[in-house]
Structure formats: structure tokens, C-alpha cells
Amino acid sequence: MTELFPQDFLWGGATAANQYEGAYDADGKGLSVQDVTPKGGTPHHPGDLDPIITEEPTEDNLKLVGIDFYHRYKEDIALFAEMGFKVYRTSIAWSRIFPNGDELEPNEAGLQFYDDLFDELAKYGIEPLVTLSHYETPLHLARKYNGWTNRQLISFYERYVRTVFTRYKDKVKYWLTFNEINSVLHAPFMSGGIATPMAELSQQELYQAVHHELVASALATKIGHEINPDFQVGCMVLSMPAYPMTSKPQDVWAAHSFENQNYLFSDIHARGKYPGYAKRYFRENGISIDFAPGDAELLAENTVDFISFSYYVSVVAAHDPENYASGRGNLLGGLVNPYLESSEWGWQIDPIGLRLVLNAYYDRYQLPLFIVENGLGAKDVLVEGPNGPTVEDDYRIDYLKQHLKEVGQAIADGVELLGYTTWGCIDLVSASTAEMSKRYGFIYVDRNDDGSGSLNRYKKKSFDWYKEVIATNGAKLYED
């Protein structure tokens, strides 16, 4: 077999501070939007438009403890190193650094925690890939300023970004500005700290918030390159290829239009300007984006170094969707594809869709790509193995193997790919539903949906499999 993965390919795993750190009020940390969404960041009941939001943190919110990575990070990083990780994606909790988000001075204890974390990664030669804002806007910014609808957030984000870029300029090379930035269209509270209920949130307010985030992202890219020219600053988008339900031209156009909703964000990050299809949508829907002086130049002159994305599912689009069964995806809907199987959470499994996404992004932008989320959420069962408790997760191995083979095909197609970090490399609390039972990891964490459990860590069968994949630089994928 010809080797497909480049020698410097960055194999690893991905997590987010709000889903696994815990210690939600330790060492001066402030509250984030995650601390008041005990049932997850998406609507809890069918027909709801908004997630359940509490006034204060409540005991049923598993994210308050997460998996206690805050106190166990050395143990967990040792396990990542044992798997052979070249890269580890995590996020900085903005409210650890600026507890309310609008302070003038940072919280030193929060800064020191990430110093210690990055030092621990360096001890094992693991490259950090750091998301600056991963679904954890400081709660104060949501409640006082209505999140990213308010232009003032750009300056608060700028202060935060300058602080962490300066502090970690010699410890972190790869940065992502916002996690799944396009998700703000569908989960405005979780993604953008927007407190206005969905039924009351106008398209004008929503797309103005989008503009503020895009300007802030460009500003972060500019600041990063000034502080350390070696920084690689990327965007992060939720990718979801759409297939037409039929070959009827109207269905093909429906799929094209669905994908443009997401391309809008990567187009602006990579090309530095709003595309024509977005301008038409704004005209036809009475949306007038307020550009402050310098916004256009900032976007144009500070495009990203690479494009990163999550990939879990593909969807199907139709001109007349009411005539077909709807599906459930990662924040977005879409229709059921009759040719694909689904996970326990209704997410359709489509390895070839990942190859399609890689080719589409690379053909469109000719920029390096980075797969920073991909994986299978499943209800794992802990069993006794020859070396202690484990999980026989052959279904996860098969899922990852099939997807990674398509990654190899995309590389052979000519796609420039920096690396691959599988989502939830250690079990953590689900972003959408706030469950522990929706597990992605190679490492089982003994914690249940009711909060019970020892928090002990156990290696799953997939742990040793992924270790071999990394050790053989992908050759393991083709052994059988």
C-alpha cells in the first residue's frame, strides 16, 4: 500500500473546556452560558425553540463537574501521550481568564492553569490546538450585553485574545477563533451568548451578531500574526454536505442553498468579503449589515491560515421537504437519506461525505485543512476485560476506520490536510443534550447521567486500536 498520510500528519483528539474541565467556580472562574443550560445547548423538547436556561447553576448540570479534568489533567494527558497523540485540541474557558468578560485585568489563576496544561503537553511533545471561544461566552456578557448582537463584545474579545496570545506565544502555535461559528444561526445562546429568545430574535439582529463575530475573528487573526508571526490561526466551521433528494433541478438547488448557509462563514474567513449569494439574501429579507469604519478592510486583510471543521453527518435537501421524513443532525436538521444507517442519536453515518467535504473545501479555497471533530456518540457498556474494566467498542473502531480511509482518499485526491483530532477522545458531557451517556472517547469515564460515578478512567478497546493507527501513520487502517 502506498502511504497516504504525510509524515508530519498531526494525529490526536479534541475536547472543550466547558464539557470536561468542571471546577466551574474554582480559582476565580466566572459563569459561562454553559453553567445555566443543564439540559444542553439545544432545545430539550420537540417544538421548543430555545434550550432550558436557569437563573443560576443547578445541581443537575453535569458540566459543573464535567469529568474533573481541571484536577486530573496530568493523568489524562499521560493517557493521550500513551496513545501517541501528536496534537491535542482543547479550548480556553474565556470566563477563567475574564470572569465577567468585561474586566480590564485578567484572572491570574486562570492563566496559570493553562500555563500548567500547556507545559504538561510539552512534556510529552504534544502540540496544543487551542480554540479561543468554544460555546462558553461569559454569562455576564450574555445577560448585560445580549452577547454578540452587541458590538462591544468585539473589544472584550480583543482584550481576551491579546491576553492569551501574549501569555502563550511560545507555547501554542495553532489557534481557532470560534468553534463551529456558523452554529450561531441555530443555537444563538450557546454559540453566541445571545439571550433574546429565538421567537423574538430578528434576522437583522442575528446576522449583525454574525458580522460582529466575523470581524472579531479577523481581528484575532491580525493580532495573532503581530504577536507571533509563526502563529497559525484558523477558523472552525460545522460542515454538513447536503445531497439533493432527487435529480430534480429544484432539489439540486435546495441542496446548494443549504450548503451556502455554511459556506458564508468559511467564504468570509478565507476570501475576506461577503459573497454575492449572501448579499442577495440580505436584500430580499430586509437585512442591512452595519459595517463600522474599517470592518471591510479588516476582513479583507486578515484571512485565515487554514480552515478547520467538524464532520459528523451529511443531510438531504429537497425543494418540498414537507413531503419527506426529517432527520436529526448536529444542530441542523435536513432530511433522512434512505441509503445511510443512523447512530443511536439519529445522526446518519456517511464516511464518503467526509471525503466530499475535504475536496469541496480544498477546491474552493486552496488552503490547508484540519479535521478537528469527527466521531461516534454511543451508549458504551463497561465490561470486565483481561486487564480490568473496558468497553468492547468495535462499532466505534469501524466508524473511525471507515471515515479515516476516506480521509486517506482525499489526501490522495490532492487535499492538503494538516491533521485529524477525533471528537471527545475521552468521554465528556454532550454539548447538545448535556448527557454523559452519549460517549465518544477512547477512554471511558465512570460518570452517569444522574451525576453518580467514581470518575475513574478506563481504556476502551478503541484506545489500543487508535494507538496503532497513529504508530503506523495510518497503515493500520488497511490491514484487513
Coordinates of C-alpha atoms in Angstrom, one line a residue:
M1 CA 0.0 0.0 0.0
T2 CA 1.3 3.5 -0.9
E3 CA 1.5 5.6 2.2
L4 CA -1.3 8.2 2.1
F5 CA -0.8 10.2 5.3
P6 CA 2.1 12.6 5.2
Q7 CA 4.9 12.0 7.7
D8 CA 4.1 15.2 9.7
F9 CA 0.4 14.5 9.9
L10 CA -1.0 15.6 13.2
W11 CA -2.9 12.7 14.8
G12 CA -4.8 13.4 18.0
G13 CA -8.0 14.1 19.8
A14 CA -10.3 17.0 20.7
T15 CA -12.3 18.3 23.7
A16 CA -13.8 21.5 25.0
A17 CA -13.3 23.2 28.4
N18 CA -17.0 23.5 29.2
Q19 CA -17.7 19.8 28.6
Y20 CA -14.9 18.3 30.7
E21 CA -12.9 20.7 32.9
G22 CA -15.6 21.1 35.7
A23 CA -14.4 23.3 38.5
Y24 CA -17.0 25.8 37.2
D25 CA -16.4 28.2 40.1
A26 CA -12.8 27.4 41.1
D27 CA -9.9 29.8 41.4
G28 CA -11.9 32.9 40.4
K29 CA -13.7 31.5 37.3
G30 CA -16.9 33.3 36.3
L31 CA -20.0 31.7 35.0
S32 CA -20.5 31.0 31.3
V33 CA -23.6 30.3 29.3
Q34 CA -22.9 26.6 29.8
D35 CA -23.4 26.8 33.6
V36 CA -27.1 27.7 33.2
T37 CA -28.1 25.2 30.4
P38 CA -28.4 22.0 32.5
K39 CA -30.1 20.0 29.6
G40 CA -27.7 21.1 26.9
G41 CA -27.4 23.9 24.4
T42 CA -30.2 22.8 22.1
P43 CA -34.0 22.7 22.6
H44 CA -34.9 19.9 25.1
H45 CA -38.5 19.1 24.0
P46 CA -39.9 18.8 20.4
G47 CA -41.4 22.1 19.4
D48 CA -39.2 24.2 21.7
L49 CA -37.1 26.9 20.1
D50 CA -34.7 27.5 23.0
P51 CA -32.7 25.4 25.4
I52 CA -33.7 25.3 29.1
I53 CA -31.9 28.2 30.7
T54 CA -31.8 28.6 34.5
E55 CA -31.2 31.7 36.5
E56 CA -28.3 30.2 38.4
P57 CA -26.3 27.0 38.1
T58 CA -28.2 23.9 39.3
E59 CA -27.0 20.6 40.6
D60 CA -28.4 18.6 37.7
N61 CA -26.0 20.4 35.3
L62 CA -23.3 17.8 34.7
K63 CA -21.0 20.4 33.2
L64 CA -20.3 21.9 36.6
V65 CA -18.1 18.9 37.4
G66 CA -17.6 17.6 33.8
I67 CA -15.1 14.8 34.2
D68 CA -13.0 16.9 36.6
F69 CA -10.2 17.4 34.0
Y70 CA -9.3 20.6 35.9
H71 CA -7.8 18.4 38.7
R72 CA -6.9 15.3 36.7
Y73 CA -5.3 16.8 33.6
K74 CA -1.9 15.2 34.2
E75 CA -3.5 11.7 34.4
D76 CA -5.5 12.3 31.2
I77 CA -2.6 13.8 29.2
A78 CA -0.5 10.8 30.2
L79 CA -3.1 8.6 28.6
F80 CA -3.2 10.8 25.4
A81 CA 0.6 10.5 25.3
E82 CA 0.3 6.7 25.6
M83 CA -1.9 6.7 22.6
G84 CA 0.8 8.7 20.8
F85 CA -1.1 11.9 20.2
K86 CA 0.9 14.4 18.1
V87 CA -1.7 17.2 18.7
Y88 CA -4.4 17.8 21.3
R89 CA -7.3 20.2 20.7
T90 CA -8.7 21.9 23.7
S91 CA -10.3 25.3 24.5
I92 CA -9.6 28.1 26.9
A93 CA -12.6 29.0 29.1
W94 CA -13.0 32.7 28.5
S95 CA -14.6 33.1 31.9
R96 CA -11.5 31.6 33.6
I97 CA -9.4 34.5 32.2
F98 CA -12.0 37.3 32.4
P99 CA -14.7 36.0 34.8
N100 CA -17.4 38.5 33.6
G101 CA -15.8 39.1 30.2
D102 CA -15.7 42.9 30.5
E103 CA -13.0 43.4 33.2
L104 CA -9.8 45.3 32.4
E105 CA -7.5 42.9 34.1
P106 CA -7.3 39.1 33.8
N107 CA -7.6 36.4 36.4
E108 CA -4.1 35.2 37.1
A109 CA -5.2 31.8 38.5
G110 CA -7.0 31.1 35.2
L111 CA -4.0 32.0 33.2
Q112 CA -1.7 29.8 35.3
F113 CA -4.0 26.8 34.9
Y114 CA -3.5 26.9 31.1
D115 CA 0.2 27.5 31.5
D116 CA 0.4 24.3 33.5
L117 CA -1.7 22.5 31.0
F118 CA 0.4 23.5 28.0
D119 CA 3.6 22.7 29.9
E120 CA 2.3 19.2 30.6
L121 CA 1.5 18.7 26.9
A122 CA 5.0 20.0 26.0
K123 CA 6.5 17.4 28.4
Y124 CA 5.2 14.7 26.0
G125 CA 5.8 16.5 22.8
I126 CA 2.1 17.1 22.1
E127 CA 1.2 20.2 20.1
P128 CA -1.7 22.1 21.5
L129 CA -4.5 23.3 19.1
V130 CA -6.5 25.9 21.1
T131 CA -10.0 27.2 20.5
L132 CA -10.4 30.7 21.9
S133 CA -14.2 30.6 22.2
H134 CA -15.9 27.2 22.3
Y135 CA -19.6 27.7 23.2
E136 CA -18.7 29.3 26.5
T137 CA -19.4 33.1 26.3
P138 CA -19.2 34.6 29.8
L139 CA -22.7 34.7 31.2
H140 CA -22.4 38.3 32.2
L141 CA -21.8 39.2 28.5
A142 CA -24.9 37.4 27.5
R143 CA -27.1 39.0 30.2
K144 CA -25.8 42.5 30.2
Y145 CA -24.9 43.0 26.5
N146 CA -27.0 40.3 24.8
G147 CA -23.9 38.6 23.6
W148 CA -22.6 39.1 20.1
T149 CA -25.6 41.2 19.0
N150 CA -23.7 44.0 20.8
R151 CA -20.6 45.4 19.0
Q152 CA -18.9 46.0 22.4
L153 CA -18.1 42.3 22.5
I154 CA -15.5 42.8 19.8
S155 CA -13.4 44.9 22.2
F156 CA -13.9 42.5 25.1
Y157 CA -12.9 39.6 22.9
E158 CA -9.9 41.6 21.7
R159 CA -8.7 42.1 25.2
Y160 CA -9.1 38.4 26.0
V161 CA -7.3 37.4 22.8
R162 CA -4.4 39.8 23.3
T163 CA -4.0 38.5 26.8
V164 CA -3.8 34.8 25.9
F165 CA -1.9 35.2 22.7
T166 CA 0.8 37.2 24.6
R167 CA 0.8 34.8 27.6
Y168 CA 1.1 31.6 25.5
K169 CA 3.0 33.0 22.4
D170 CA 5.8 30.5 23.0
K171 CA 3.6 27.5 24.0
V172 CA 0.8 27.4 21.4
K173 CA 1.2 27.6 17.6
Y174 CA -2.3 26.6 16.3
W175 CA -5.3 28.6 17.2
L176 CA -9.0 28.6 16.3
T177 CA -11.1 31.7 16.8
F178 CA -14.6 30.4 17.3
N179 CA -15.9 26.9 17.5
E180 CA -18.5 26.0 14.8
I181 CA -19.1 29.7 14.2
N182 CA -22.0 29.0 11.8
S183 CA -23.9 27.3 14.6
V184 CA -25.0 30.7 15.9
L185 CA -27.7 30.6 13.3
H186 CA -29.3 27.6 15.0
A187 CA -28.2 27.8 18.7
P188 CA -27.7 31.6 19.3
F189 CA -27.5 31.3 23.1
M190 CA -24.9 28.5 23.3
S191 CA -22.9 29.7 20.3
G192 CA -23.2 33.5 20.5
G193 CA -24.3 34.3 24.0
I194 CA -27.5 35.8 22.6
A195 CA -30.1 36.0 25.4
T196 CA -33.0 37.1 23.2
P197 CA -35.5 34.1 22.8
M198 CA -35.5 32.6 19.3
A199 CA -39.1 33.6 18.7
E200 CA -38.2 37.3 19.3
L201 CA -34.7 37.3 17.6
S202 CA -34.9 39.1 14.2
Q203 CA -32.8 38.1 11.2
Q204 CA -31.3 41.6 11.4
E205 CA -30.1 41.1 14.9
L206 CA -28.8 37.6 14.2
Y207 CA -26.8 38.4 11.1
Q208 CA -25.5 41.6 12.8
A209 CA -24.2 39.3 15.5
V210 CA -22.6 37.1 12.9
H211 CA -20.9 40.1 11.4
H212 CA -19.5 41.1 14.9
E213 CA -18.1 37.6 15.3
L214 CA -16.5 37.6 11.9
V215 CA -14.9 41.0 12.5
A216 CA -13.6 39.7 15.9
S217 CA -12.2 36.6 14.2
A218 CA -10.4 38.7 11.6
L219 CA -9.1 41.0 14.4
A220 CA -7.8 37.9 16.3
T221 CA -6.0 36.7 13.2
K222 CA -4.4 40.1 12.8
I223 CA -3.3 40.3 16.5
G224 CA -2.0 36.7 16.4
H225 CA 0.2 37.4 13.4
E226 CA 1.5 40.6 15.1
I227 CA 2.3 38.9 18.4
N228 CA 3.9 35.8 16.8
P229 CA 4.3 35.6 13.0
D230 CA 4.6 31.8 13.4
F231 CA 1.1 31.5 14.7
Q232 CA -1.3 29.5 12.5
V233 CA -4.8 31.0 13.0
G234 CA -7.7 29.1 11.6
C235 CA -11.5 29.3 11.5
M236 CA -13.7 26.4 12.6
V237 CA -17.0 25.6 10.9
L238 CA -19.6 23.0 11.2
S239 CA -19.6 21.1 7.9
M240 CA -22.6 19.2 6.7
P241 CA -22.8 18.3 3.0
A242 CA -26.3 18.2 1.5
Y243 CA -27.4 15.8 -1.2
P244 CA -30.4 16.6 -3.3
M245 CA -33.3 14.2 -2.6
T246 CA -33.8 13.6 -6.3
S247 CA -32.1 14.7 -9.6
K248 CA -34.9 17.3 -10.0
P249 CA -33.2 20.6 -10.5
Q250 CA -35.2 22.3 -7.8
D251 CA -33.9 19.7 -5.3
V252 CA -30.3 20.2 -6.5
W253 CA -30.7 23.9 -5.9
A254 CA -32.2 23.3 -2.5
A255 CA -29.0 21.3 -1.6
H256 CA -26.9 24.1 -3.0
S257 CA -28.7 26.7 -0.9
F258 CA -28.4 24.7 2.2
E259 CA -24.7 24.4 1.9
N260 CA -24.4 28.1 1.1
Q261 CA -25.7 28.9 4.7
N262 CA -22.5 27.3 5.9
Y263 CA -20.1 28.4 3.1
L264 CA -21.0 32.0 4.0
F265 CA -18.7 31.7 7.1
S266 CA -15.8 30.0 5.5
D267 CA -16.1 32.2 2.4
I268 CA -15.6 35.3 4.5
H269 CA -12.8 33.8 6.6
A270 CA -10.9 32.6 3.6
R271 CA -11.8 35.3 1.0
G272 CA -12.3 38.3 3.2
K273 CA -15.6 39.5 1.8
Y274 CA -19.3 38.8 1.8
P275 CA -20.3 36.6 -1.2
G276 CA -22.9 37.6 -3.7
Y277 CA -25.4 35.0 -2.6
A278 CA -25.3 36.4 1.0
K279 CA -25.9 39.9 -0.3
R280 CA -28.9 38.8 -2.2
Y281 CA -30.3 37.0 0.8
F282 CA -29.8 40.2 2.9
R283 CA -31.6 42.3 0.2
E284 CA -34.5 40.0 -0.1
N285 CA -35.0 39.7 3.7
G286 CA -34.6 43.3 4.7
I287 CA -31.3 42.7 6.4
S288 CA -28.8 45.6 6.4
I289 CA -25.4 44.8 8.0
D290 CA -24.0 47.8 9.8
F291 CA -20.3 48.0 8.8
A292 CA -18.2 50.2 11.1
P293 CA -15.4 52.1 9.5
G294 CA -12.5 49.7 8.9
D295 CA -14.6 46.5 9.0
A296 CA -14.3 45.7 5.3
E297 CA -10.5 46.3 5.3
L298 CA -10.1 44.2 8.4
L299 CA -12.0 41.2 6.9
A300 CA -10.1 41.6 3.6
E301 CA -6.6 41.9 5.0
N302 CA -6.8 39.2 7.7
T303 CA -7.9 35.9 6.2
V304 CA -7.2 32.7 8.0
D305 CA -4.1 30.5 7.6
F306 CA -6.2 27.3 7.5
I307 CA -9.8 26.0 7.6
S308 CA -10.8 23.6 10.3
F309 CA -14.1 21.9 10.6
S310 CA -16.3 19.3 12.4
Y311 CA -17.8 16.5 10.4
Y312 CA -20.4 14.1 11.8
V313 CA -23.2 13.7 9.3
S314 CA -24.5 14.6 5.8
V315 CA -28.1 15.6 5.1
V316 CA -30.6 15.6 2.3
A317 CA -32.3 18.6 1.0
A318 CA -35.5 19.0 -1.2
H319 CA -37.5 21.8 -2.7
D320 CA -40.6 20.4 -1.0
P321 CA -39.2 19.0 2.3
E322 CA -42.6 18.6 3.9
N323 CA -43.1 15.5 1.7
Y324 CA -40.2 13.6 3.3
A325 CA -39.1 12.4 6.7
S326 CA -36.9 14.8 8.6
G327 CA -33.7 13.8 10.3
R328 CA -31.6 15.0 13.3
G329 CA -28.1 16.2 12.9
N330 CA -25.5 18.2 14.8
L331 CA -27.6 21.3 15.4
L332 CA -29.0 21.3 11.9
G333 CA -31.9 19.4 10.5
G334 CA -32.2 18.0 7.0
L335 CA -34.0 15.0 5.6
V336 CA -33.3 11.3 6.1
N337 CA -31.1 9.6 3.5
P338 CA -32.6 6.2 2.8
Y339 CA -29.1 4.9 1.8
L340 CA -27.4 5.5 5.1
E341 CA -27.6 4.0 8.6
S342 CA -28.0 6.1 11.7
S343 CA -26.4 6.3 15.1
E344 CA -28.3 5.9 18.3
W345 CA -29.0 9.6 18.2
G346 CA -30.3 9.7 14.7
W347 CA -27.1 11.0 13.1
Q348 CA -26.6 9.5 9.7
I349 CA -23.3 7.8 9.2
D350 CA -21.6 8.8 5.9
P351 CA -17.8 8.3 5.6
I352 CA -17.8 9.3 1.9
G353 CA -19.4 12.6 2.9
L354 CA -16.1 13.4 4.7
R355 CA -14.1 12.9 1.5
L356 CA -16.6 15.1 -0.3
V357 CA -16.2 17.9 2.3
L358 CA -12.5 17.8 2.2
N359 CA -12.5 18.0 -1.6
A360 CA -15.1 20.8 -1.7
Y361 CA -13.3 23.0 0.8
Y362 CA -9.9 22.5 -0.8
D363 CA -11.2 23.1 -4.3
R364 CA -13.0 26.2 -3.1
Y365 CA -10.2 27.8 -1.0
Q366 CA -6.8 26.1 -1.8
L367 CA -6.0 26.5 1.9
P368 CA -4.7 23.8 4.3
L369 CA -7.5 22.0 6.1
F370 CA -7.7 20.4 9.6
I371 CA -10.4 17.9 10.7
V372 CA -10.9 18.9 14.3
E373 CA -14.0 17.0 15.2
N374 CA -15.3 13.6 14.0
G375 CA -16.5 10.6 16.0
L376 CA -19.4 8.4 17.0
G377 CA -21.5 9.1 20.1
A378 CA -22.8 5.8 21.5
K379 CA -24.0 4.2 24.7
D380 CA -21.0 2.3 25.8
V381 CA -21.2 -0.6 28.3
L382 CA -18.3 -1.2 30.7
V383 CA -17.4 -4.9 31.0
E384 CA -14.6 -6.8 32.8
G385 CA -11.7 -7.5 30.5
P386 CA -8.4 -9.4 31.0
N387 CA -6.7 -6.2 32.1
G388 CA -9.6 -4.7 34.1
P389 CA -12.8 -2.8 33.1
T390 CA -13.1 -1.9 29.4
V391 CA -15.5 -1.3 26.6
E392 CA -15.7 -3.5 23.6
D393 CA -16.4 -0.7 21.2
D394 CA -15.9 -2.3 17.8
Y395 CA -18.7 -0.1 16.4
R396 CA -16.5 3.0 17.2
I397 CA -13.4 1.4 15.6
D398 CA -15.4 0.6 12.5
Y399 CA -16.8 4.1 12.3
L400 CA -13.4 5.8 12.6
K401 CA -11.7 3.3 10.3
Q402 CA -14.2 3.9 7.5
H403 CA -14.0 7.7 7.9
L404 CA -10.2 7.7 8.1
K405 CA -10.0 5.6 4.9
E406 CA -11.9 8.3 3.2
V407 CA -9.6 10.9 4.6
G408 CA -6.7 8.9 3.0
Q409 CA -8.6 9.0 -0.3
A410 CA -9.0 12.8 0.0
I411 CA -5.2 13.2 0.6
A412 CA -4.6 11.0 -2.5
D413 CA -7.0 13.4 -4.3
G414 CA -4.6 16.2 -3.6
V415 CA -6.1 17.7 -0.5
E416 CA -3.6 19.4 1.9
L417 CA -4.6 18.2 5.3
L418 CA -2.8 19.2 8.5
G419 CA -4.3 16.7 10.9
Y420 CA -7.2 14.9 12.4
T421 CA -8.5 15.1 16.0
T422 CA -11.3 12.8 16.9
W423 CA -14.0 14.4 19.0
G424 CA -14.3 13.5 22.7
C425 CA -11.1 11.5 22.8
I426 CA -12.0 11.0 26.5
D427 CA -15.7 10.7 27.5
L428 CA -17.2 14.1 28.3
V429 CA -20.6 15.8 28.7
S430 CA -22.5 16.2 25.5
A431 CA -22.9 19.8 24.2
S432 CA -26.3 19.3 22.7
T433 CA -28.0 17.2 25.4
A434 CA -25.7 17.5 28.5
E435 CA -25.6 13.7 28.9
M436 CA -22.7 11.5 29.8
S437 CA -24.2 8.5 28.2
K438 CA -23.5 9.9 24.7
R439 CA -19.9 8.8 24.7
Y440 CA -17.2 9.4 22.1
G441 CA -14.0 8.6 23.8
F442 CA -11.2 6.1 23.6
I443 CA -11.2 6.4 27.4
Y444 CA -14.3 5.6 29.5
V445 CA -15.0 7.9 32.4
D446 CA -17.1 6.4 35.2
R447 CA -19.8 9.1 35.4
N448 CA -23.5 8.6 34.7
D449 CA -26.3 10.9 33.6
D450 CA -27.5 11.3 37.2
G451 CA -24.1 12.5 38.2
S452 CA -23.1 9.4 40.0
G453 CA -19.8 7.6 39.4
S454 CA -16.2 7.4 40.6
L455 CA -14.8 9.4 37.7
N456 CA -12.2 6.6 37.2
R457 CA -10.7 6.3 33.8
Y458 CA -10.7 3.0 31.8
K459 CA -9.2 2.3 28.4
K460 CA -11.7 1.1 25.8
K461 CA -10.8 -1.4 23.0
S462 CA -10.5 1.6 20.6
F463 CA -7.7 3.0 22.8
D464 CA -5.2 0.4 21.6
W465 CA -6.6 0.5 18.0
Y466 CA -6.1 4.3 17.7
K467 CA -2.7 3.9 19.3
E468 CA -1.7 1.5 16.4
V469 CA -3.2 3.8 13.8
I470 CA -1.0 6.7 15.0
A471 CA 2.1 4.5 15.4
T472 CA 1.7 3.2 11.8
N473 CA 0.8 6.7 10.4
G474 CA -2.5 5.2 9.2
A475 CA -1.2 1.9 7.8
K476 CA -3.2 0.0 10.4
L477 CA -6.4 1.2 8.7
Y478 CA -5.6 -1.1 5.7
E479 CA -4.6 -4.3 7.5
D480 CA -7.9 -6.1 7.0

